[in-house]
mmCIF file of C-alpha atoms and ligand atoms in Angstrom:
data_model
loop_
_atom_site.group_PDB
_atom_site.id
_atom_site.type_symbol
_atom_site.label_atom_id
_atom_site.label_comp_id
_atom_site.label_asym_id
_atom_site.label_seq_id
_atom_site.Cartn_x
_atom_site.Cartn_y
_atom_site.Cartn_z
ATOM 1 C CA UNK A 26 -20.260 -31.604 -19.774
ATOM 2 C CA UNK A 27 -18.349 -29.741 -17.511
ATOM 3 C CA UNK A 28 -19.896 -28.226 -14.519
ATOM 4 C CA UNK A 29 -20.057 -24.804 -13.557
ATOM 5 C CA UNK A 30 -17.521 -23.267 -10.803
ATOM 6 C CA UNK A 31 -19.685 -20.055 -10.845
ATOM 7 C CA UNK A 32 -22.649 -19.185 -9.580
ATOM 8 C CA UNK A 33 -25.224 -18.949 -12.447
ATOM 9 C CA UNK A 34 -26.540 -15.374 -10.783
ATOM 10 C CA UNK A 35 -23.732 -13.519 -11.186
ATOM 11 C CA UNK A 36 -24.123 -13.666 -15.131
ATOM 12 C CA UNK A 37 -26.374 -10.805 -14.855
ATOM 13 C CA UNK A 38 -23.850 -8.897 -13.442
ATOM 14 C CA UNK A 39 -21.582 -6.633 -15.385
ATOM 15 C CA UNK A 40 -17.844 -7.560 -15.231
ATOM 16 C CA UNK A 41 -15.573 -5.528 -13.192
ATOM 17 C CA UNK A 42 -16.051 -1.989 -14.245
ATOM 18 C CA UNK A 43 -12.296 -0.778 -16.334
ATOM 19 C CA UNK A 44 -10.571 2.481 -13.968
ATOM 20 C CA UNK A 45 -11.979 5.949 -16.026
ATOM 21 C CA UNK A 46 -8.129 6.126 -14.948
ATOM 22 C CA UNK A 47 -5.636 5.437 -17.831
ATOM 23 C CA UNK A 48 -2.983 3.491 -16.034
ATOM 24 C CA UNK A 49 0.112 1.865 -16.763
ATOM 25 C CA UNK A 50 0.879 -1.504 -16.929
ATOM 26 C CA UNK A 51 1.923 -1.396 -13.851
ATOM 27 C CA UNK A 52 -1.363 -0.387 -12.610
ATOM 28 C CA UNK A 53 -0.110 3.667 -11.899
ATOM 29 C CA UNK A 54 -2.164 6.080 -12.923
ATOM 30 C CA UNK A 55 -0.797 7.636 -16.250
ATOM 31 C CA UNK A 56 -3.123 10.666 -16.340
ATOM 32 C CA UNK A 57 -0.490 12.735 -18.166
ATOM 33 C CA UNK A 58 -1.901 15.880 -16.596
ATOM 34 C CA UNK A 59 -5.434 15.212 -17.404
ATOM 35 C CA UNK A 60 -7.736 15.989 -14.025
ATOM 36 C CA UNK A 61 -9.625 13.368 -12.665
ATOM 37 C CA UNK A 62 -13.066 14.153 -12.440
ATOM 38 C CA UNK A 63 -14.384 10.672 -12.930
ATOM 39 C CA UNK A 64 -14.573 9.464 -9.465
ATOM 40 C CA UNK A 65 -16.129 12.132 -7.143
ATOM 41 C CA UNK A 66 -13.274 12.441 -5.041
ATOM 42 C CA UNK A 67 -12.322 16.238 -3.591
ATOM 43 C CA UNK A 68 -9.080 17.897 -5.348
ATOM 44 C CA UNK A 69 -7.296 19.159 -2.258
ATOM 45 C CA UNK A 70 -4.854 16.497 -1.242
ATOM 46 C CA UNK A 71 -5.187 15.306 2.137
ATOM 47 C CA UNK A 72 -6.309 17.186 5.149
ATOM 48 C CA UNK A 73 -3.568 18.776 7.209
ATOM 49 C CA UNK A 74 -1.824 16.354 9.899
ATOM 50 C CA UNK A 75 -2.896 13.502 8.208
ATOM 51 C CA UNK A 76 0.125 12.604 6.154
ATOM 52 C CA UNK A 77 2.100 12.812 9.709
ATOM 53 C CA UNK A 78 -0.537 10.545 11.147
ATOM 54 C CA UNK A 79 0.102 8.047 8.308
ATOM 55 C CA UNK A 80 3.792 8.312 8.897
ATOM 56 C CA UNK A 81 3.951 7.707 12.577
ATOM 57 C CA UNK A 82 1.433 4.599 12.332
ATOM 58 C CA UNK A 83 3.616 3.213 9.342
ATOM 59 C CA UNK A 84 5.766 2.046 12.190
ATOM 60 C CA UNK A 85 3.506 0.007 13.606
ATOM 61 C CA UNK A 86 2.595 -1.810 10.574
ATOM 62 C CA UNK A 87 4.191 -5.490 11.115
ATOM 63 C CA UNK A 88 1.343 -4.933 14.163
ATOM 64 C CA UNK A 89 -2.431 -5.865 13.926
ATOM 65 C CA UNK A 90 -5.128 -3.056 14.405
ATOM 66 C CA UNK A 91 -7.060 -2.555 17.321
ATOM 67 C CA UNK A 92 -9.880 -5.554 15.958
ATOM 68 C CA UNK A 93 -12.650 -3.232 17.446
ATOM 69 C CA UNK A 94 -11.414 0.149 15.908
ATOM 70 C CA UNK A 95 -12.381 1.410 19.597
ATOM 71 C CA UNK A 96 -10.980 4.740 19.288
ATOM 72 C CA UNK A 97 -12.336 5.647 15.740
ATOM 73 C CA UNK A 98 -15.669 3.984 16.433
ATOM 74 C CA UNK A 99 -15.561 6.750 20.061
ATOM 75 C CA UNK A 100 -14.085 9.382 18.164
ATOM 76 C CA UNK A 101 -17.203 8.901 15.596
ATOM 77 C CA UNK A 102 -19.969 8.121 18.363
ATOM 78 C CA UNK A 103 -18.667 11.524 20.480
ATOM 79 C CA UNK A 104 -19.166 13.156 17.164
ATOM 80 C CA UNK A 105 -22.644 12.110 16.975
ATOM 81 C CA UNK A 106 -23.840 11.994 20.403
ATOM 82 C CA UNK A 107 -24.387 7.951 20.596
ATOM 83 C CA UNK A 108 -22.342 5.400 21.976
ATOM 84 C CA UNK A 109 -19.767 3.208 20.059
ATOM 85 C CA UNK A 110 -21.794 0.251 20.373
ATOM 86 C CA UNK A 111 -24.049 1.962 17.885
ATOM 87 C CA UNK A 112 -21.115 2.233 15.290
ATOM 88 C CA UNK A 113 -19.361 -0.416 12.884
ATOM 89 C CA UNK A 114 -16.268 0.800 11.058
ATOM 90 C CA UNK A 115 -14.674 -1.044 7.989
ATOM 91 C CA UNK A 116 -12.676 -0.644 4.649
ATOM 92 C CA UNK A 117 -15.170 1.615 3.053
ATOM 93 C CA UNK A 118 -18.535 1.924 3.738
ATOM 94 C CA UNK A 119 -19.607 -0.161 0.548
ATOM 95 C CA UNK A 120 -17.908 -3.445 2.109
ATOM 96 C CA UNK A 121 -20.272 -2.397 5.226
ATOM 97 C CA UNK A 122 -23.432 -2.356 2.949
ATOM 98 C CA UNK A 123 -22.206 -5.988 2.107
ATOM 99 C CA UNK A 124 -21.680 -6.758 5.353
ATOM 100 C CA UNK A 125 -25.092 -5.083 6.532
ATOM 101 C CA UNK A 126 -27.248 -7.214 4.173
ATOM 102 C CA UNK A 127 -25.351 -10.498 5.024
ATOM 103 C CA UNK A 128 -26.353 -10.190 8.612
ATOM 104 C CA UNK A 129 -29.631 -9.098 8.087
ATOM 105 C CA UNK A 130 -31.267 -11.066 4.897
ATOM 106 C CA UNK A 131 -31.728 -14.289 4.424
ATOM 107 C CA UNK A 132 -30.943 -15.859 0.903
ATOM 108 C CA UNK A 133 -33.602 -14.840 -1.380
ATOM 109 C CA UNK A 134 -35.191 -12.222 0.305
ATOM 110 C CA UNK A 135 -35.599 -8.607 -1.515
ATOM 111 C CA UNK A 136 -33.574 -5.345 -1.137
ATOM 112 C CA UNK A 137 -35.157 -2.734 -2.712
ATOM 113 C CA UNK A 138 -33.321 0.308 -4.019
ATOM 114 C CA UNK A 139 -33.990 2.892 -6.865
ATOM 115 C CA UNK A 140 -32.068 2.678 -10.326
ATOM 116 C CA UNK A 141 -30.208 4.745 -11.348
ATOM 117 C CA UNK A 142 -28.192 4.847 -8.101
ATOM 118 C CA UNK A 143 -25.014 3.383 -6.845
ATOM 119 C CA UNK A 144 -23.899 0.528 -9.391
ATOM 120 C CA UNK A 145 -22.387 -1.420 -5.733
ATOM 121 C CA UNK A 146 -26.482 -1.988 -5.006
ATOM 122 C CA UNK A 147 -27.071 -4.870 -7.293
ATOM 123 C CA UNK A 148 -23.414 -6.409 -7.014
ATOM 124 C CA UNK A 149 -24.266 -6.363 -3.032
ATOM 125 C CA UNK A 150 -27.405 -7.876 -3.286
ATOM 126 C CA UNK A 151 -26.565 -10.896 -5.730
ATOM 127 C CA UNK A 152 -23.014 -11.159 -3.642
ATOM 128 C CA UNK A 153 -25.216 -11.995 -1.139
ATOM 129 C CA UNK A 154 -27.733 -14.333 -2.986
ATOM 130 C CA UNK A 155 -30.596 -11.770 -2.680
ATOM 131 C CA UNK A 156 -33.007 -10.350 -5.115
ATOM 132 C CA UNK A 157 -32.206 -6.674 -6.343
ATOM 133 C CA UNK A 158 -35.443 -4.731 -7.140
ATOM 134 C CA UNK A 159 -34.660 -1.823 -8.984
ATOM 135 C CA UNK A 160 -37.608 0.906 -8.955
ATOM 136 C CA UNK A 161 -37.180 3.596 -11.836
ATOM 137 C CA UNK A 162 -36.228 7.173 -10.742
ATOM 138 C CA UNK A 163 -38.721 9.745 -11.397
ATOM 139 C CA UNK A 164 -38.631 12.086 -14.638
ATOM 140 C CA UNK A 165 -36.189 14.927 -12.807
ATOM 141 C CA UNK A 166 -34.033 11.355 -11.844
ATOM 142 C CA UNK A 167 -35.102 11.829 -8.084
ATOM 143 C CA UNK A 168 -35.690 8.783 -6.386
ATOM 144 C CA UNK A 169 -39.535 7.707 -6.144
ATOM 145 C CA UNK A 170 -40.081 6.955 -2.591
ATOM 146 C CA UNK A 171 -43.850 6.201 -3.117
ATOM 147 C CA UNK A 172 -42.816 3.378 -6.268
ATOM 148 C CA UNK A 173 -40.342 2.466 -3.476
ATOM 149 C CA UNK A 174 -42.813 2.078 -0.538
ATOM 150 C CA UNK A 175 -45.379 0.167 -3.548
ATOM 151 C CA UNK A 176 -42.588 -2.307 -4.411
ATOM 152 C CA UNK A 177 -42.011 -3.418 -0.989
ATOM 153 C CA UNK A 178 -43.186 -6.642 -0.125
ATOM 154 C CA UNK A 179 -43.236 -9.750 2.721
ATOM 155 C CA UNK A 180 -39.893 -10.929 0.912
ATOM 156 C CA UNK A 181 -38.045 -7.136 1.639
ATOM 157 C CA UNK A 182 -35.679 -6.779 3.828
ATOM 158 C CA UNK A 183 -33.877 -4.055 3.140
ATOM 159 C CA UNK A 184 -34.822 -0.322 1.106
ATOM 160 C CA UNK A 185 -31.608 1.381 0.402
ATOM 161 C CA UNK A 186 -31.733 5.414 -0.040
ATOM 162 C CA UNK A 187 -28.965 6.863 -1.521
ATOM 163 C CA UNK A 188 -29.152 11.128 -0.124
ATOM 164 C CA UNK A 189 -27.987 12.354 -2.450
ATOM 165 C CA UNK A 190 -28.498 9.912 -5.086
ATOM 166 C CA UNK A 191 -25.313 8.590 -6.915
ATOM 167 C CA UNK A 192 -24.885 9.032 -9.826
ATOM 168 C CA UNK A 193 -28.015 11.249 -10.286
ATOM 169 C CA UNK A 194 -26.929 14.144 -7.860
ATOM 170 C CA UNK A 195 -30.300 14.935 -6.517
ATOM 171 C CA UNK A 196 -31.384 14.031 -2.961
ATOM 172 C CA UNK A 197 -34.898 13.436 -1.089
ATOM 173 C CA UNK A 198 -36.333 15.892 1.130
ATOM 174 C CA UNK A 199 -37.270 15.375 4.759
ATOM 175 C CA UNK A 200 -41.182 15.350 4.123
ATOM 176 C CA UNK A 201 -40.499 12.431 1.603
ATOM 177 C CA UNK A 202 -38.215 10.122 3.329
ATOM 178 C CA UNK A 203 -39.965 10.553 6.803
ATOM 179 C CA UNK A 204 -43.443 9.782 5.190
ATOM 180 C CA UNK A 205 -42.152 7.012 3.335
ATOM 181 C CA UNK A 206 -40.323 5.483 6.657
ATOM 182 C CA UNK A 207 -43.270 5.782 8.294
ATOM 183 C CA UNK A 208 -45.669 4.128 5.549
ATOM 184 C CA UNK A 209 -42.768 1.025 5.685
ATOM 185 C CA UNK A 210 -42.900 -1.666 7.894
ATOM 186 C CA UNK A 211 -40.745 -1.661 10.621
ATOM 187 C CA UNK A 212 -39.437 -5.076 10.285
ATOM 188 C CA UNK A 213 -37.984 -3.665 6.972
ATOM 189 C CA UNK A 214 -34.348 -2.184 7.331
ATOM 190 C CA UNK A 215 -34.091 1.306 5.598
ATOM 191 C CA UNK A 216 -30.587 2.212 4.657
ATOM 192 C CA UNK A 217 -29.672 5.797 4.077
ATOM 193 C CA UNK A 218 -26.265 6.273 2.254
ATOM 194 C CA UNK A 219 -25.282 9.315 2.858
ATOM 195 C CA UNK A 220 -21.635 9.091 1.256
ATOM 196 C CA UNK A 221 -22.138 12.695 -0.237
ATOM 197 C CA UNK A 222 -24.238 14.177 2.822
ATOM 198 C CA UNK A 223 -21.783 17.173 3.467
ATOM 199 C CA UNK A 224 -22.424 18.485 -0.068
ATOM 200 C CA UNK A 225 -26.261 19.236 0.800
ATOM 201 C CA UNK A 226 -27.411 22.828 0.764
ATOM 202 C CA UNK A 227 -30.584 22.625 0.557
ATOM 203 C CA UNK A 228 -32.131 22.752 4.067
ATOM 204 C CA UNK A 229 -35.116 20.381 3.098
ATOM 205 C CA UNK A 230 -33.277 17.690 3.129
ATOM 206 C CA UNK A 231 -32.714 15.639 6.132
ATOM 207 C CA UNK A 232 -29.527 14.413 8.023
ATOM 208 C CA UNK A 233 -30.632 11.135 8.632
ATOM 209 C CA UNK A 234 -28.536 10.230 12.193
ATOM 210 C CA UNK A 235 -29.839 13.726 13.473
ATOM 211 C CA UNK A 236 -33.438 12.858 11.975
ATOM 212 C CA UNK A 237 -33.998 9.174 11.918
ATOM 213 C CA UNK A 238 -31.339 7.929 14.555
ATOM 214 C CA UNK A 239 -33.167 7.007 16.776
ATOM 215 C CA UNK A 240 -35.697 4.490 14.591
ATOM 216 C CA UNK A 241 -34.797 0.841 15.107
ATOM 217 C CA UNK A 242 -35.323 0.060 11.554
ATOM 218 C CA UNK A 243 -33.213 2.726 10.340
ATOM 219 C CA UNK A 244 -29.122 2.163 9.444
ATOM 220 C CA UNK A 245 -27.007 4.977 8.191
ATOM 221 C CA UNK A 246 -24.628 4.697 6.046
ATOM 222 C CA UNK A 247 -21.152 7.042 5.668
ATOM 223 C CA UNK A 248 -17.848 7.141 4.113
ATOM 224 C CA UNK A 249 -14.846 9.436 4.765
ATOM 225 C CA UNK A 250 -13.808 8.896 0.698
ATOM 226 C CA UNK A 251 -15.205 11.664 0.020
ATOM 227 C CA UNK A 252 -15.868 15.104 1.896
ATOM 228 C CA UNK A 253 -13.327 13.669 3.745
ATOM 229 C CA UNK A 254 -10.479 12.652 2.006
ATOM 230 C CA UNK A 255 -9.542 9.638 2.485
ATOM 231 C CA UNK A 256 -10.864 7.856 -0.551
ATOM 232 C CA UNK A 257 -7.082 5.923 -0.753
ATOM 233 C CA UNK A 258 -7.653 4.629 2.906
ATOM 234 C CA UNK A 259 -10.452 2.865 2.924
ATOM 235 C CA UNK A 260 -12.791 4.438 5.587
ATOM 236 C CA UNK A 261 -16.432 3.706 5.838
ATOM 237 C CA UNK A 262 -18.625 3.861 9.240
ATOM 238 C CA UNK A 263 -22.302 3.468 9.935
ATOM 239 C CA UNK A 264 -23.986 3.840 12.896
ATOM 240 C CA UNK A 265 -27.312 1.354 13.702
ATOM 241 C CA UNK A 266 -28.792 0.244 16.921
ATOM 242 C CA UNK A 267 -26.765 -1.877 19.368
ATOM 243 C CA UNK A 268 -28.741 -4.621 18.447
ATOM 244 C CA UNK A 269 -27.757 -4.542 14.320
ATOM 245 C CA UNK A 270 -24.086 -3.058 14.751
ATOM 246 C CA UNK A 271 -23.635 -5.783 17.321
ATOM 247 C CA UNK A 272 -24.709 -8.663 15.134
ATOM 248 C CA UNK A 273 -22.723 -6.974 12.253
ATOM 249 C CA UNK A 274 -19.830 -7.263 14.473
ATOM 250 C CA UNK A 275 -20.153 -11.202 14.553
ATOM 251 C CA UNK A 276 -19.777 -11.418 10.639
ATOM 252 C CA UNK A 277 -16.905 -8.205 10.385
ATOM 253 C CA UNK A 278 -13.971 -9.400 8.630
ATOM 254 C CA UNK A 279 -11.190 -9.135 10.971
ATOM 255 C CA UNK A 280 -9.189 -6.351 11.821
ATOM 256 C CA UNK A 281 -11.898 -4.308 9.063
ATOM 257 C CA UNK A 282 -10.046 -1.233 9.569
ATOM 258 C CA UNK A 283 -6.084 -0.790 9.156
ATOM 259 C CA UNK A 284 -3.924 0.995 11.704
ATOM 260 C CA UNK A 285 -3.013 3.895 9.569
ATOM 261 C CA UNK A 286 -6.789 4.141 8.106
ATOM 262 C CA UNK A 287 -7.688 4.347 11.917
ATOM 263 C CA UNK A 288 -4.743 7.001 12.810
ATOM 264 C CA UNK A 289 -5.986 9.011 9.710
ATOM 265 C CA UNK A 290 -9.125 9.008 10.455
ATOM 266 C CA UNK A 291 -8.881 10.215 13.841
ATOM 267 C CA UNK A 292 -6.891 13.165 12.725
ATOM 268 C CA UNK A 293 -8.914 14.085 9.973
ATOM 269 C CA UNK A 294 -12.141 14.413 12.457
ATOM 270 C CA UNK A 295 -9.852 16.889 14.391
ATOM 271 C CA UNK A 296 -10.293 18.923 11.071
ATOM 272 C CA UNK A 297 -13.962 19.859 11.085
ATOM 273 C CA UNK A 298 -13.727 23.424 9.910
ATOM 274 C CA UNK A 299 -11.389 22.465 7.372
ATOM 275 C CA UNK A 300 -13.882 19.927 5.797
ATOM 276 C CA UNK A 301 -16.549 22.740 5.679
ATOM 277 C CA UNK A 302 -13.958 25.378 4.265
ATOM 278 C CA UNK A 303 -13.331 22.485 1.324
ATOM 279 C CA UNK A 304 -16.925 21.209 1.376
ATOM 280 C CA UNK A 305 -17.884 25.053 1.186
ATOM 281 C CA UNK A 306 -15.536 25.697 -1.918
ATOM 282 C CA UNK A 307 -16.842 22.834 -3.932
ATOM 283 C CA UNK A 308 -20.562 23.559 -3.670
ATOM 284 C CA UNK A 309 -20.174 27.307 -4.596
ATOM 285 C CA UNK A 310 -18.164 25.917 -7.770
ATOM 286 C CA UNK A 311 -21.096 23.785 -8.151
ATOM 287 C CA UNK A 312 -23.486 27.004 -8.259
ATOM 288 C CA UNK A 313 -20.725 28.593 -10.547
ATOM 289 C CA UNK A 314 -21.092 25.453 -13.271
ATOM 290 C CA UNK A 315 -24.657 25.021 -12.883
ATOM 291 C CA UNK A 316 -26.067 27.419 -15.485
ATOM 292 C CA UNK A 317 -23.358 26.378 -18.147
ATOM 293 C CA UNK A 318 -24.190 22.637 -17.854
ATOM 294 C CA UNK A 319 -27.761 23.340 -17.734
ATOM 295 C CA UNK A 320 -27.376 25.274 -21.159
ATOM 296 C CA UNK A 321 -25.344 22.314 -22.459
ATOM 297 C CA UNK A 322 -27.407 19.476 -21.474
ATOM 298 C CA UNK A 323 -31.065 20.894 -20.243
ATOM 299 C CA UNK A 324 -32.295 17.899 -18.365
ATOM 300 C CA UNK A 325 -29.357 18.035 -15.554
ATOM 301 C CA UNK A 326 -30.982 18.078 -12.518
ATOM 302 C CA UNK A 327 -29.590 20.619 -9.477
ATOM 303 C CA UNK A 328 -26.864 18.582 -7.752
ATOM 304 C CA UNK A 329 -26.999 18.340 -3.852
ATOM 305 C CA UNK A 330 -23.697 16.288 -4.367
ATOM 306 C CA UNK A 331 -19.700 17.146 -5.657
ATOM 307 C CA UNK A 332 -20.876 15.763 -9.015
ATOM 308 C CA UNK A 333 -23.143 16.642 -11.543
ATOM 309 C CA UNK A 334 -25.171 14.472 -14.195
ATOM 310 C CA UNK A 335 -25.571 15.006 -17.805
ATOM 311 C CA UNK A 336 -27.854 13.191 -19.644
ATOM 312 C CA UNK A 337 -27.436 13.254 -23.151
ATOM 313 C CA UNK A 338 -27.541 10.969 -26.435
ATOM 314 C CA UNK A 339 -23.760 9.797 -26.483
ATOM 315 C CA UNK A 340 -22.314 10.410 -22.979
ATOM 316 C CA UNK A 341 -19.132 7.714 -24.309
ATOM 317 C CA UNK A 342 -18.346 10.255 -26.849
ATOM 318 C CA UNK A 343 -19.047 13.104 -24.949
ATOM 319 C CA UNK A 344 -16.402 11.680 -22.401
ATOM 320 C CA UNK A 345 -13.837 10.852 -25.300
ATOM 321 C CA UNK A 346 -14.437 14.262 -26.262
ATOM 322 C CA UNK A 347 -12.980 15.666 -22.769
ATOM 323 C CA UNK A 348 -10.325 13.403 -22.108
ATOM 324 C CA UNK A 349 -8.907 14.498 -25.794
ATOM 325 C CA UNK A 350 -8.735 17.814 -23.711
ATOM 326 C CA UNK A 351 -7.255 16.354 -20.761
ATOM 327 C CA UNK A 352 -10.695 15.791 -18.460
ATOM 328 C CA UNK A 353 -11.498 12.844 -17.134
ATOM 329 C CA UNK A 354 -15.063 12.233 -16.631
ATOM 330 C CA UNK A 355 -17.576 8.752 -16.301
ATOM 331 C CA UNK A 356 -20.047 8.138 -18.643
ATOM 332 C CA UNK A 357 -22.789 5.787 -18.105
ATOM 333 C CA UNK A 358 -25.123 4.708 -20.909
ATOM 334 C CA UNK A 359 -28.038 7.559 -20.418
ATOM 335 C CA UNK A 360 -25.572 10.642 -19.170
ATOM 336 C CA UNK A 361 -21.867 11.609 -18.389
ATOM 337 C CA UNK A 362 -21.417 12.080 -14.589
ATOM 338 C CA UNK A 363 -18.599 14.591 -13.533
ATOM 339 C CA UNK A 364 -16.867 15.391 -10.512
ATOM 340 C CA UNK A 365 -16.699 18.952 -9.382
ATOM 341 C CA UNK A 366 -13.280 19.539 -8.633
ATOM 342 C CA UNK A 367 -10.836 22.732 -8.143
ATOM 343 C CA UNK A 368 -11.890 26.051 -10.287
ATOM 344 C CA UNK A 369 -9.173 25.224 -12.628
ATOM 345 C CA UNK A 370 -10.227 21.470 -13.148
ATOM 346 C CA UNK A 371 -13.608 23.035 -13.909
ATOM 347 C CA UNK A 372 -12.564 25.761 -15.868
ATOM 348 C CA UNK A 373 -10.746 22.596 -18.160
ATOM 349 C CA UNK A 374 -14.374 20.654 -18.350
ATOM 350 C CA UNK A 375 -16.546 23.865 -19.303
ATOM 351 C CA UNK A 376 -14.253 24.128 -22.035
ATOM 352 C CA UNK A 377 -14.213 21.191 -23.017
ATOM 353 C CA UNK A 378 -18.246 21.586 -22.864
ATOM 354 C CA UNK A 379 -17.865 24.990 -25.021
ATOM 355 C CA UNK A 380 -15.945 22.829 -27.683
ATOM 356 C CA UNK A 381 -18.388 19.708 -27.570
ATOM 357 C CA UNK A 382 -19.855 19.234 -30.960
ATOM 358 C CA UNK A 383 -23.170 20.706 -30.150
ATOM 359 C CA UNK A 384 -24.861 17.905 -32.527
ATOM 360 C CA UNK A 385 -23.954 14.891 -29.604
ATOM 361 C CA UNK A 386 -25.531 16.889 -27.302
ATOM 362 C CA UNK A 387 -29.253 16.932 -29.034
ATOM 363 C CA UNK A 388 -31.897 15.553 -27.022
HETATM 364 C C1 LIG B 414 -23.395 6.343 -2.810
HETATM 365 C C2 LIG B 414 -22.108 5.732 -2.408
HETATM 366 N N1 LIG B 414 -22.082 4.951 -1.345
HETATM 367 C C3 LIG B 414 -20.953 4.365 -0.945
HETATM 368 C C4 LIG B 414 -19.777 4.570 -1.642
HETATM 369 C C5 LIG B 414 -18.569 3.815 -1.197
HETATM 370 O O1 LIG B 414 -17.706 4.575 -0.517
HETATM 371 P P1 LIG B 414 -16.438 3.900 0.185
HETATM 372 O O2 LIG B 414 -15.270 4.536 -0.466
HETATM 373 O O3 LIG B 414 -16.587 4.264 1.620
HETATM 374 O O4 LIG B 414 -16.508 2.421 -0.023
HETATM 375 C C6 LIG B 414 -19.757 5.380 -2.757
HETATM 376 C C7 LIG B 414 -18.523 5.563 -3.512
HETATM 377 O O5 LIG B 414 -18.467 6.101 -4.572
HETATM 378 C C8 LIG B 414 -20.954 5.967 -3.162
HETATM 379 O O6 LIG B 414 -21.011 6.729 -4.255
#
């Protein structure tokens, strides 16, 4: 018999997820027009200066990066009012979440996270020979902080919170996720992954660096993919105590973050009002779609994020149906997820909705 090269965990795992991006066979992206809703990224192209900014570093690029990223990781700390020993930069804040539970967990232990949320969670946690505990959103596909507090145990290490939740659009208020830190025990690391935190409107709910900075068991995560813009680059950041950014910094793959990611970056913080202007554009097109979705498919919750979720009885054919009309959208097996994009992209997907066979959409 012949023995196994792969480790017998990552059966459960599904196999690399195919692009919602039709692409060549050269691997370009053949969306012959269609807009690209699928992967919550903003519609405006990058913001302005950073194309020259990618340009002048391409000249340094037979060069290594800076290994400690020390002018983003200042750049990001001045923003926040810590120091840069607080923050960790790397190619996108998911490979920091890997990186995060490495340092912390030991093989085995428990990271606890609610389901649905970010399909990276269980790939993370089996990457890194750990046991994902999924804990079942609530009816209005919130996450259940109290199930979440119940399901920790001595074996957790880690709780991740996803504000706002991806893919379910809805976020947890400050009331819930400062009782539930405070009913956790402190030798439990709470992430907060607050990739779509500059799409929240609602004042309830919490910033967690401004709130829960200053808690030593508390990590948060963010990414400049998306309000950002620079999904393409690869630019994720989180800032921790000294203590866990520091030990993170042992295990950092080197050179983490590229020279033009880092020149990119730092131009695109220099853009602030321009990132609300955008940020502001998307969530009033959110308020604009709202009603029609909610007519279409009644159980979509309010979205705090630049995507909305539909749950319905055939999201796959629901999202055959719009790319037939040139809209690319995800679907996951319970609801569609889309993107809110530019008001013409979303004047393409609500009519796309308007000509969805209303029979699929039962339920
Ligand atoms: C909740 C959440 N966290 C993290 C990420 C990863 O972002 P990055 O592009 O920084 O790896 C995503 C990307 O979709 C996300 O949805």
């Amino acid at each position: 018999m012949k023995t196994r090269l792969i480790r017998p965990e990552l059966d459960g795992l599904p196999s690399y997820l195919p692009s919602p991006i039709p692409l060549d066979g050269n691997g370009a992206p053949q969306t012959n027009g269609s807009v690209r809703l699928a992967l919550n990224e903003l519609p405006f192209g990058p913001l302005p200066g950073v194309v020259d900014a990618i340009s002048s570093a391409a000249g340094d690029a037979h060069r290594y990066p800076d290994m400690a990223a020390l002018a983003l990781r200042k750049a990001l700390a001045d923003r926040h009012g810590l120091s840069p020993d607080h923050i960790v930069t790397g190619f996108g804040s998911v490979y920091l979440l890997e990186l995060l539970l490495k340092t912390v967990c030991a093989p085995g232990q428990e990271v606890v996270f609610s389901w649905r949320s970010y399909e990276a969670y269980p790939v993370a946690a089996v990457g890194g020979s750990l046991r994902p505990v999924r804990v079942p959103c609530t009816e209005g596909f919130g996450q259940d902080l109290r199930a979440m507090a119940e399901a920790v145990t001595p074996d957790t290490r880690v709780v991740l919170i996803c504000n706002p939740n991806n893919p379910t659009s809805t976020a947890v208020t400050r009331a819930e996720l400062t009782k539930f830190i405070d009913s956790v025990p402190d030798s439990v690391l709470i992430v907060l992954d607050e990739a779509y935190g500059e799409f929240v409107t609602d004042l309830d709910v919490p910033d967690g660096l401004v709130e829960y900075g200053d808690r030593r068991n508390v990590v948060v995560l963010r990414t400049m993919s998306k309000a950002w813009g620079l999904a393409g680059l690869r630019v994720g950041w989180l800032a921790a105590t000294p203590e866990v950014a520091g030990a993170m910094r042992k295990l950092l793959a080197p050179f983490a973050t590229s020279t033009i990611a880092e020149a990119a970056a730092l131009v695109a913080l220099r853009q602030e009002q321009e990132v609300r202007r955008r940020v502001d554009r998307i969530t009033s097109e959110r308020a604009r779609m709202f009603p029609a979705l909610k007519a279409f498919a009644p159980r979509t919750p309010e979205s705090q994020a630049n995507f909305f979720w539909l749950p319905m009885p055939d999201p796959a054919g629901f999202a055959a149906h719009c790319a037939d009309r040139g809209v690319l959208i995800r679907d996951f097996p319970e609801a569609a997820r889309v993107t809110v994009g530019s008001p013409a992209e979303n004047n393409r997907f609500l009519e796309a909705v308007a000509t969805a066979d209303s029979l699929l959409l039962v339920g």
